[in-house]
PDB file of C-alpha atoms and ligand atoms in Angstrom:
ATOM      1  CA  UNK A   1      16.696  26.580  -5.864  1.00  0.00           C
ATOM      2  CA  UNK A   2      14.498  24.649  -3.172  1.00  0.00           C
ATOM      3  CA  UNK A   3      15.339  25.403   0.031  1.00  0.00           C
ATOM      4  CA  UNK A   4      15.633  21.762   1.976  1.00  0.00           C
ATOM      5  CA  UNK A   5      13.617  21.353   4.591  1.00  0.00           C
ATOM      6  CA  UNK A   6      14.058  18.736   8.058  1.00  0.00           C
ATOM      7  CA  UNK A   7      10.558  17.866   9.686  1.00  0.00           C
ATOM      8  CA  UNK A   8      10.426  15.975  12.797  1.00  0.00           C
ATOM      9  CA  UNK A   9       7.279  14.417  12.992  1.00  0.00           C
ATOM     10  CA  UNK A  10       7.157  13.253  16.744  1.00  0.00           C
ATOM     11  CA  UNK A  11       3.463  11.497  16.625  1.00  0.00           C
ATOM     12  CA  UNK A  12       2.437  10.753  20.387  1.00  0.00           C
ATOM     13  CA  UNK A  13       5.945  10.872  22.075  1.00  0.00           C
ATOM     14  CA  UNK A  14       7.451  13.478  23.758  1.00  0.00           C
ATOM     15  CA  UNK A  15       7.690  15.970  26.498  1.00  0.00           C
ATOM     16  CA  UNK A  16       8.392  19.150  27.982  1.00  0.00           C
ATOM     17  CA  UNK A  17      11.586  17.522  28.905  1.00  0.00           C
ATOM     18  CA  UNK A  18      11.941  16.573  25.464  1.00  0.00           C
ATOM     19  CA  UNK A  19      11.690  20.196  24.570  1.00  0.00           C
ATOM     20  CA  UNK A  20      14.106  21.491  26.858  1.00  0.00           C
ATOM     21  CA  UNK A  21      16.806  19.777  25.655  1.00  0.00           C
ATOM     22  CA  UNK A  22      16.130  20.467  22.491  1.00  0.00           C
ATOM     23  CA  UNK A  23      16.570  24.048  23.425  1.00  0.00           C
ATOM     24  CA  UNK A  24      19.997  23.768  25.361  1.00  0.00           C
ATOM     25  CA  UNK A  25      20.998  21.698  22.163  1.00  0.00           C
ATOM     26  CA  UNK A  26      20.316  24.572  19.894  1.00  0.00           C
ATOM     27  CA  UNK A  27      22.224  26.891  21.914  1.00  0.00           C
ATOM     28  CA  UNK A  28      25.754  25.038  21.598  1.00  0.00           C
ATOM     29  CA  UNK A  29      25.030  23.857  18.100  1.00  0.00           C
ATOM     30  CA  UNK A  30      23.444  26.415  15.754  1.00  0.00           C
ATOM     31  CA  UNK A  31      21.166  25.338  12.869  1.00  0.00           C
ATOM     32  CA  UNK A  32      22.509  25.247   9.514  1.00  0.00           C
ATOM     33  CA  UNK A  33      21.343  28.570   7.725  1.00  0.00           C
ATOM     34  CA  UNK A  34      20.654  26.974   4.535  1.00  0.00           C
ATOM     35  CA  UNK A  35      18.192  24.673   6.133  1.00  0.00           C
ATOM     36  CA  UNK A  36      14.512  24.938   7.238  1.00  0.00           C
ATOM     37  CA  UNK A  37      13.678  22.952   9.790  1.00  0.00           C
ATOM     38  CA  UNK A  38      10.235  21.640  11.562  1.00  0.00           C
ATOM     39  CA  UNK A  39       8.988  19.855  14.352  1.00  0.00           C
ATOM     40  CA  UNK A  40       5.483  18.742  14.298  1.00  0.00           C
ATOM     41  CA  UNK A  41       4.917  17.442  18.151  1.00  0.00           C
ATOM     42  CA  UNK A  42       1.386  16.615  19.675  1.00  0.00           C
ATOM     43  CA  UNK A  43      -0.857  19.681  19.957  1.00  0.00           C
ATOM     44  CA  UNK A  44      -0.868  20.244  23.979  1.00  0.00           C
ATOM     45  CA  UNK A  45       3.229  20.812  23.300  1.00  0.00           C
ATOM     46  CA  UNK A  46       2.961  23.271  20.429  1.00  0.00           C
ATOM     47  CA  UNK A  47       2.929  26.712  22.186  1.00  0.00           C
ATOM     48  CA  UNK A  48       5.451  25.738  24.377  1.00  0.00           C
ATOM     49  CA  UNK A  49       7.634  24.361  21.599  1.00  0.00           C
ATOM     50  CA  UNK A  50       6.890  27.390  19.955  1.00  0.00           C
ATOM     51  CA  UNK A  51       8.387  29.803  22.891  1.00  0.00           C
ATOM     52  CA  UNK A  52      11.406  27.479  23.175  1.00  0.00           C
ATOM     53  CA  UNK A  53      12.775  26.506  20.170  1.00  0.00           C
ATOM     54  CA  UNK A  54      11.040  30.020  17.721  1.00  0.00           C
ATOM     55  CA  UNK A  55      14.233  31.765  18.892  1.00  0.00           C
ATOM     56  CA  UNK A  56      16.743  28.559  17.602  1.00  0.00           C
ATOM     57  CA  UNK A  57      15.330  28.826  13.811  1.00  0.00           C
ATOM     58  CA  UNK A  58      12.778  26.189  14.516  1.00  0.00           C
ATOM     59  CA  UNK A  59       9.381  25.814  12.696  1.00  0.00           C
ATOM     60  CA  UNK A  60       6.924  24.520  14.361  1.00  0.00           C
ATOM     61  CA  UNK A  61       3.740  22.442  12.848  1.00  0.00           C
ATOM     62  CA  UNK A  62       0.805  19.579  14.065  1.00  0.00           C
ATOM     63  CA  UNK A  63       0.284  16.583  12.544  1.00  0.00           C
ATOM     64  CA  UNK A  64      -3.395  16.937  11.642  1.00  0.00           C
ATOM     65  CA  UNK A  65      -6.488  18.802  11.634  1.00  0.00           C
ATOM     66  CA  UNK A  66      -9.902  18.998  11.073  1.00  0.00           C
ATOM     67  CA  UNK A  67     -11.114  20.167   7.893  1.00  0.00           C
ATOM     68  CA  UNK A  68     -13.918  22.830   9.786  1.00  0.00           C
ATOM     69  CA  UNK A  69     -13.251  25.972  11.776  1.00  0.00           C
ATOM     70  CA  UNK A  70     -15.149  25.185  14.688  1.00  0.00           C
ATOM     71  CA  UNK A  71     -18.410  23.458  16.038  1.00  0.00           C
ATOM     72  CA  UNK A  72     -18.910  20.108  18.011  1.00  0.00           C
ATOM     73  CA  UNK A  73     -16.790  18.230  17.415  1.00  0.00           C
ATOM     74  CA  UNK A  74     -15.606  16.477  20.673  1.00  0.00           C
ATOM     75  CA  UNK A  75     -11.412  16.101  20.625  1.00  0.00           C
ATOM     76  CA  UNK A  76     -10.804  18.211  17.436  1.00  0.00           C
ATOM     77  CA  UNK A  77      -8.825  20.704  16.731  1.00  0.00           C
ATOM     78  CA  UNK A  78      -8.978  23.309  13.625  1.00  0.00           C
ATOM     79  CA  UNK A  79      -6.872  24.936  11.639  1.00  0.00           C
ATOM     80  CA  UNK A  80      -7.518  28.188  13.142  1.00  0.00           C
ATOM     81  CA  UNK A  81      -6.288  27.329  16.117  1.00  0.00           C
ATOM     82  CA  UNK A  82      -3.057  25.580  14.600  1.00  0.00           C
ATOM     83  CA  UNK A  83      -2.534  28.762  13.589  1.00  0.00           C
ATOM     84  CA  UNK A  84      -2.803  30.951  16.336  1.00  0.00           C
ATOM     85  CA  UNK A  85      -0.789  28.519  18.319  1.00  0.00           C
ATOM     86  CA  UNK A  86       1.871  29.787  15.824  1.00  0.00           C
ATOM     87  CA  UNK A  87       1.981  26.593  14.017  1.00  0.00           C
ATOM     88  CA  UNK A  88       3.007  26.919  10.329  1.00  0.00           C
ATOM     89  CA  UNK A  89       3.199  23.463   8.689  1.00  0.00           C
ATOM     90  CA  UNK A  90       1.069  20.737   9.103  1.00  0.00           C
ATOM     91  CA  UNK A  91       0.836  17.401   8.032  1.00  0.00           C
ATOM     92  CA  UNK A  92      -1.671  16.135   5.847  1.00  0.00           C
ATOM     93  CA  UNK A  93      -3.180  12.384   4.774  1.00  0.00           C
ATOM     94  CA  UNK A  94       0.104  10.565   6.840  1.00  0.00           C
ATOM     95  CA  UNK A  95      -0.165   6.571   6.685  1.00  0.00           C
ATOM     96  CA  UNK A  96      -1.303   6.251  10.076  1.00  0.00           C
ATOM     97  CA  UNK A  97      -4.082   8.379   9.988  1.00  0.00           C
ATOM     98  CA  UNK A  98      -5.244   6.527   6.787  1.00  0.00           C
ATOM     99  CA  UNK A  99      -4.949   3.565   7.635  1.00  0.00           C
ATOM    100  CA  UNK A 100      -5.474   4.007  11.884  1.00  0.00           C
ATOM    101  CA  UNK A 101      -8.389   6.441  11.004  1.00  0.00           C
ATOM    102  CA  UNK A 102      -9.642   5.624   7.738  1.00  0.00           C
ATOM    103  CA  UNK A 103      -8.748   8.776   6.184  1.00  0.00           C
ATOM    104  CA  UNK A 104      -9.289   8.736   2.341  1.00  0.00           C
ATOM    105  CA  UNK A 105      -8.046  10.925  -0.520  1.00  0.00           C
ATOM    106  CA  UNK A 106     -11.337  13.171   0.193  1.00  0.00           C
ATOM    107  CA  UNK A 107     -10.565  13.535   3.385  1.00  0.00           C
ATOM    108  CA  UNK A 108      -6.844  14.619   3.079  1.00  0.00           C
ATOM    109  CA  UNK A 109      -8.072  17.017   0.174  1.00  0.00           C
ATOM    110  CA  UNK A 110     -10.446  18.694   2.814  1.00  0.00           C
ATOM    111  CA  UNK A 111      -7.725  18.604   5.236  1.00  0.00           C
ATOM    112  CA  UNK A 112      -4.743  20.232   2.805  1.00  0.00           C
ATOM    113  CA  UNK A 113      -7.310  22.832   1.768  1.00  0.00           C
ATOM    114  CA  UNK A 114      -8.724  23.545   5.413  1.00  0.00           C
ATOM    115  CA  UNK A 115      -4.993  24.307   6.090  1.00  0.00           C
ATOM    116  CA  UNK A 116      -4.757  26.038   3.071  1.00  0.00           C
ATOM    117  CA  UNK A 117      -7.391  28.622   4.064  1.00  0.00           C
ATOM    118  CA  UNK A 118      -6.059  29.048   7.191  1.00  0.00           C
ATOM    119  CA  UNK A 119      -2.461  29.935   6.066  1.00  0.00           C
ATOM    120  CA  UNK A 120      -0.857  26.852   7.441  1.00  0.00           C
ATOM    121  CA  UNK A 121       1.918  25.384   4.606  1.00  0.00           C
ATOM    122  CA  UNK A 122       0.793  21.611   4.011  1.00  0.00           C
ATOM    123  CA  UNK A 123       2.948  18.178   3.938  1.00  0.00           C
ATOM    124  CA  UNK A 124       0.976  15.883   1.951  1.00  0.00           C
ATOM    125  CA  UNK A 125       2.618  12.320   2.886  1.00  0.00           C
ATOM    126  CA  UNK A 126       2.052   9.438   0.253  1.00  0.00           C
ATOM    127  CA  UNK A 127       3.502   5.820  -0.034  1.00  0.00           C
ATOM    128  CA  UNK A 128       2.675   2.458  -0.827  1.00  0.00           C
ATOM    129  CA  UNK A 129       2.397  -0.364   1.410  1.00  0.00           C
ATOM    130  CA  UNK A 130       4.783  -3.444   1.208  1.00  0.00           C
ATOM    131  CA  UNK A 131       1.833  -5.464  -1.051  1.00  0.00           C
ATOM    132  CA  UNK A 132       1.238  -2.982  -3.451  1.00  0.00           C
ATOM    133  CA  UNK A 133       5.252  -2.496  -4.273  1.00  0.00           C
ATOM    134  CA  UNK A 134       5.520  -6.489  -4.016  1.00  0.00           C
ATOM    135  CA  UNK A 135       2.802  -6.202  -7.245  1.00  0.00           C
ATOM    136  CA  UNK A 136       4.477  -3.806  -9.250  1.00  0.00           C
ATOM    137  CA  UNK A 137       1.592  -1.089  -7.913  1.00  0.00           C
ATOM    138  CA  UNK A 138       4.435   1.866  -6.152  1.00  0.00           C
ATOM    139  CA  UNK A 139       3.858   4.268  -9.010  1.00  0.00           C
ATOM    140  CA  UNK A 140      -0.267   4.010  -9.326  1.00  0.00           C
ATOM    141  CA  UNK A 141      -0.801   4.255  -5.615  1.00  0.00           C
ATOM    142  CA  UNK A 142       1.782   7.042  -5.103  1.00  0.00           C
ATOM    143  CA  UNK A 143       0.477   8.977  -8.656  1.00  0.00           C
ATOM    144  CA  UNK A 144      -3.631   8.681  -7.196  1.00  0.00           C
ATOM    145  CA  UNK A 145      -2.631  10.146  -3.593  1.00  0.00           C
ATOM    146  CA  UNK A 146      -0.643  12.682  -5.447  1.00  0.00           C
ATOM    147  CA  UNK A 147      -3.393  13.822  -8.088  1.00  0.00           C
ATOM    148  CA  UNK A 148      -6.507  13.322  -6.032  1.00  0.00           C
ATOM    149  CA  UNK A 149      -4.960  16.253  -3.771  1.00  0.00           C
ATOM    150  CA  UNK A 150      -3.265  18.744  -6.036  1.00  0.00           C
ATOM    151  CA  UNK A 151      -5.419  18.441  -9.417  1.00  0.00           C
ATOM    152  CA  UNK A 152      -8.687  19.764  -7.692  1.00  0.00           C
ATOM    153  CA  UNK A 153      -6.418  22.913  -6.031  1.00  0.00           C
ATOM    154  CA  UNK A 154      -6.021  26.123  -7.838  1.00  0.00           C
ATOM    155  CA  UNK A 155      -2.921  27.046  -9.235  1.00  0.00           C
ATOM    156  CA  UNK A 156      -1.772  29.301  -7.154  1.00  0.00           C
ATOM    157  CA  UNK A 157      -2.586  27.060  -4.625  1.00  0.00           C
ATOM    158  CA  UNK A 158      -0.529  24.309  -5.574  1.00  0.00           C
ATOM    159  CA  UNK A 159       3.237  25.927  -5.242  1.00  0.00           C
ATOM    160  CA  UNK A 160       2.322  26.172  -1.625  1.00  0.00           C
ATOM    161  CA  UNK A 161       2.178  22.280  -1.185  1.00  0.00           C
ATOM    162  CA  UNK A 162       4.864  20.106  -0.079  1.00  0.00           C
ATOM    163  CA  UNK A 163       4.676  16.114  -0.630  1.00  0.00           C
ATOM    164  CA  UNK A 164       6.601  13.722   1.891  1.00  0.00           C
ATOM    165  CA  UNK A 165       7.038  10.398   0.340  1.00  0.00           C
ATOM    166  CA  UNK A 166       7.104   7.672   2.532  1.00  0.00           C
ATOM    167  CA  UNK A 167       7.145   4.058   1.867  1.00  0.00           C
ATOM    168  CA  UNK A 168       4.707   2.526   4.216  1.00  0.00           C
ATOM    169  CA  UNK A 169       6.625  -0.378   4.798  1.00  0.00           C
ATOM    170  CA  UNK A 170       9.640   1.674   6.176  1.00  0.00           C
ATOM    171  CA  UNK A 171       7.743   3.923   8.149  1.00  0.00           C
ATOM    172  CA  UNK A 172       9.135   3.179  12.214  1.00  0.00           C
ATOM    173  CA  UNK A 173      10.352  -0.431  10.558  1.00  0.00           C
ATOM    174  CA  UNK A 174      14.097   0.600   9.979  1.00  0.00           C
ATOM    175  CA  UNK A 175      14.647  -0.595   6.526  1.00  0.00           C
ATOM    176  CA  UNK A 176      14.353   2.110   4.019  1.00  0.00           C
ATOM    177  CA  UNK A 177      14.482   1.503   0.059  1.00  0.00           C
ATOM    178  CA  UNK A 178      17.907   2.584  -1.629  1.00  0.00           C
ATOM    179  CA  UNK A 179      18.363   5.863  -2.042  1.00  0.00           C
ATOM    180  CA  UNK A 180      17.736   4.929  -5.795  1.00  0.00           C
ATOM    181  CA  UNK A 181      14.526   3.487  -5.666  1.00  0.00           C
ATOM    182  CA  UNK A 182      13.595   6.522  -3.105  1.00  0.00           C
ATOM    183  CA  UNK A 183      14.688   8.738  -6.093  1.00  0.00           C
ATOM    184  CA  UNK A 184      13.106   7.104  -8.727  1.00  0.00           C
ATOM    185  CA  UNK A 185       9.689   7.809  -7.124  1.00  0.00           C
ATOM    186  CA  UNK A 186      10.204  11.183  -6.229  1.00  0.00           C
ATOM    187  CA  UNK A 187      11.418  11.937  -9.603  1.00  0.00           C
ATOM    188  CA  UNK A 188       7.913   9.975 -10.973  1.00  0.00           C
ATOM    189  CA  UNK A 189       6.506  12.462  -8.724  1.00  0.00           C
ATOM    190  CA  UNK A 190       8.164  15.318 -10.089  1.00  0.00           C
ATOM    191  CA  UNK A 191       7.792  14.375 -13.417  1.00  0.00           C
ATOM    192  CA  UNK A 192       4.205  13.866 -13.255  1.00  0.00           C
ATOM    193  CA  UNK A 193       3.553  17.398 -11.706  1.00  0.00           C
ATOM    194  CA  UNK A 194       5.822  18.487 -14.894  1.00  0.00           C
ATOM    195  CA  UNK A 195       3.162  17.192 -16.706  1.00  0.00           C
ATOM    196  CA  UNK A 196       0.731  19.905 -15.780  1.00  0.00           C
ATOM    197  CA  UNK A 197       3.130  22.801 -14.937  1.00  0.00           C
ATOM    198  CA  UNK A 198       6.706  22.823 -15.322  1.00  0.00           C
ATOM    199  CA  UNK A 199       7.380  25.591 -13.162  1.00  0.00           C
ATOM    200  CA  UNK A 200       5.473  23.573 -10.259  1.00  0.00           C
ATOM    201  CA  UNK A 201       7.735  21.052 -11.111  1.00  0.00           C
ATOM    202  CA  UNK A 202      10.717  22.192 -10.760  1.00  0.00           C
ATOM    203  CA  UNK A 203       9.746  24.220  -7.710  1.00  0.00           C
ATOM    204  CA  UNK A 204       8.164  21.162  -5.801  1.00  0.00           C
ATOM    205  CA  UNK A 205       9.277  20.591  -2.570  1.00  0.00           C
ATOM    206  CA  UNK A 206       9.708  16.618  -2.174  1.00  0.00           C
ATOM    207  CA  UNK A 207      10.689  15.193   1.323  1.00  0.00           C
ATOM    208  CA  UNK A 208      11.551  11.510   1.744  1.00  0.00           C
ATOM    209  CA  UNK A 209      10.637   9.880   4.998  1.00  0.00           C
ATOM    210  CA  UNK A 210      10.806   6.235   6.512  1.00  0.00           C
ATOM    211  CA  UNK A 211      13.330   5.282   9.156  1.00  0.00           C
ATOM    212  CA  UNK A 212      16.138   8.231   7.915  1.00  0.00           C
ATOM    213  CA  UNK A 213      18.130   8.653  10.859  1.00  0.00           C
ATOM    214  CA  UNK A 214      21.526  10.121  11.115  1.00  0.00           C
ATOM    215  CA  UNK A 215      23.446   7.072   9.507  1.00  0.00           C
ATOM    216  CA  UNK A 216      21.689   7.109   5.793  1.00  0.00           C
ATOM    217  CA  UNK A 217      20.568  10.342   5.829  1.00  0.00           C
ATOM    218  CA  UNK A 218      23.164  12.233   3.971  1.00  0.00           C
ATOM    219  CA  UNK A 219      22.924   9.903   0.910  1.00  0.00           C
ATOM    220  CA  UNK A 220      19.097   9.735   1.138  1.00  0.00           C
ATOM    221  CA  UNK A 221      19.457  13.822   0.838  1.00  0.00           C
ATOM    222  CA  UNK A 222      21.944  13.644  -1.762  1.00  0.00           C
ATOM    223  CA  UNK A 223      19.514  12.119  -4.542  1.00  0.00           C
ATOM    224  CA  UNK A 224      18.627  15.201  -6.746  1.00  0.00           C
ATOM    225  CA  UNK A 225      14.934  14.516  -6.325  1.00  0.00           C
ATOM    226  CA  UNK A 226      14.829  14.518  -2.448  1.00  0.00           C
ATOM    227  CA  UNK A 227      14.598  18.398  -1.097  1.00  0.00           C
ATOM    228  CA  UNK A 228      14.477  17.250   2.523  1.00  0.00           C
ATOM    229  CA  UNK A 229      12.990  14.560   4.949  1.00  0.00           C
ATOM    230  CA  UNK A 230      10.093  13.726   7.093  1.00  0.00           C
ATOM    231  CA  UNK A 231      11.649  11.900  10.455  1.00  0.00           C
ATOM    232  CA  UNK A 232       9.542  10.011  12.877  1.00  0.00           C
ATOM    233  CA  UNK A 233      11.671   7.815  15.670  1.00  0.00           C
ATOM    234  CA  UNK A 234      14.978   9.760  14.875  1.00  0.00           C
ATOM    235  CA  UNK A 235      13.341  13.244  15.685  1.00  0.00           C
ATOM    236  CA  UNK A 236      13.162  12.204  19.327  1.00  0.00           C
ATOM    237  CA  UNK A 237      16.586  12.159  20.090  1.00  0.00           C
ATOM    238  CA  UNK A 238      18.482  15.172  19.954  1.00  0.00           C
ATOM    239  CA  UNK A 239      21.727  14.187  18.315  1.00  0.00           C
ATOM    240  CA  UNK A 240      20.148  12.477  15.365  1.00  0.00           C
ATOM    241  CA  UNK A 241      17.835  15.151  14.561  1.00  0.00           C
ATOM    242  CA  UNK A 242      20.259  17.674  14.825  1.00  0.00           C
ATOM    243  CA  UNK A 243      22.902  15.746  13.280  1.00  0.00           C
ATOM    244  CA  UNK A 244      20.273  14.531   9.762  1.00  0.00           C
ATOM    245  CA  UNK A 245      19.604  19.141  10.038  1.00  0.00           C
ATOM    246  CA  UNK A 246      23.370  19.227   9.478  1.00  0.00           C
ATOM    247  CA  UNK A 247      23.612  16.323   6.749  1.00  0.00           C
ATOM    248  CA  UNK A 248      20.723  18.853   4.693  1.00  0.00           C
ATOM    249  CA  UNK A 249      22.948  22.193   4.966  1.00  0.00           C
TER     250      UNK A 249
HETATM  251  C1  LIG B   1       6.972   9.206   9.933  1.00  0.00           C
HETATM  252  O1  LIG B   1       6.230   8.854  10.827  1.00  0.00           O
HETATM  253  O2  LIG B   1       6.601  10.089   9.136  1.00  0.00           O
HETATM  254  C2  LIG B   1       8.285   8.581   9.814  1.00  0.00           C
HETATM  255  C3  LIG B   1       9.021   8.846   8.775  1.00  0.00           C
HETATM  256  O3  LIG B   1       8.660   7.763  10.848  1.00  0.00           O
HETATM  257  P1  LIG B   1      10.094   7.019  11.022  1.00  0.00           P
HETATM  258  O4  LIG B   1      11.153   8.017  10.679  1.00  0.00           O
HETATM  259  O5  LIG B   1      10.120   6.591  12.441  1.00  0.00           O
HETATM  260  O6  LIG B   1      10.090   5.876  10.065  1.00  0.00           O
END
């Protein structure tokens, strides 16, 4: 069975207030057991994340890296460190760092496998924008980010991936697709994975993400394709967050 798993992906919001109420939160409302759940704030709050919210079942990730270990590079920050930050997750090859900062397929792969080295569990995010599901193009798009990143990986590399799909076009926009056209990617994405290993496949974790918030969430999560979500503006408020954590348990 694949354990579902809530990410909060905060981007550049937040605060150590933020934090702390996150924490008094977790202490009158437990986490469900049967859930994992994430939060992936800006790097200066990670270590302080991780001391307040480790002891509440909370993960804690970063939304980037760079692919090296160290060296001049002005503003960067490795994997290495992610790590001994206590960080665990981290996302990989998210819409607005393609299209923001012209990341590419390379340049997720060297990011997924950077983390990969340094024992940090990667999100790979992929999604089409509005245009290319206007022209019929959801399945190509999705299918290239997909196999660009995980057919060059080993093997035994590839179990330790997770892949967010998110629509571009609902991505901080509030419309999301149905949950059936969600699940019809997802299980494209699935199926195509079969293609290569069936026990990958069936052990993928898949996370949908694009405006969920505590309203749609529960029928989002009940597609049988969708192990979990990726949540941007909902992860900032408390409630929501904690409420889309219970909607997953
Ligand atoms: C995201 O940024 O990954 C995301 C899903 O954002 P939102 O939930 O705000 O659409």
């Amino acid at each position: 069975m694949r354990t579902p798993l809530i990410a909060g992906n905060w981007k550049m919001n937040g605060s150590s207030r933020l934090i702390e109420e996150f924490a008094r939160a977790l202490e009158g409302f437990p986490l469900p057991p049967t859930v994992e759940v994430a939060l992936l704030p800006p790097f200066p709050y990670i270590l302080e994340m991780q001391r307040a919210l480790q002891a509440g079942g909370v993960k804690i990730g970063a939304q980037t890296l760079n692919p090296l270990r160290s060296g001049a590079h002005t503003g960067e920050v490795s994997g290495r460190m992610l790590k001994e930050l206590g960080a665990e997750y981290v996302l990989v090859g998210h819409s607005e760092r393609r299209r923001l900062y012209r990341e590419s397929d390379e340049d997720v792969y060297d990011r997924l496998v950077a983390a990969l080295n340094e024992g940090l569990k990667p999100i790979l995010c992929v999604g089409e924008t509005l245009e290319e599901r206007d022209a019929g193009d959801t399945e190509r798009v999705v299918l290239r980010q997909v196999g660009k990143v995980m057919a060059p990986l080993e093997p035994e590399q590839r179990p330790l991936v997770t892949i967010a799909y998110e629509p571009v076009w609902a991505i901080g926009s509030g419309r999301t697709p149905s949950p059936e056209q969600a699940q019809e990617v997802m299980a494209t994405i699935r199926r195509y994975q079969g293609g290569f290993d069936a026990k990958l496949a069936s052990g993928l974790r898949l996370l949908y993400g694009g405006s969920m918030n505590a309203q749609n969430a529960q029928e989002l999560l009940a597609q049988p394709d969708i192990d979990g979500g990726l949540i941007g503006g909902a992860s900032l408020k408390v409630d929501d967050f904690l409420s889309i954590c219970h909607a997953a348990g």
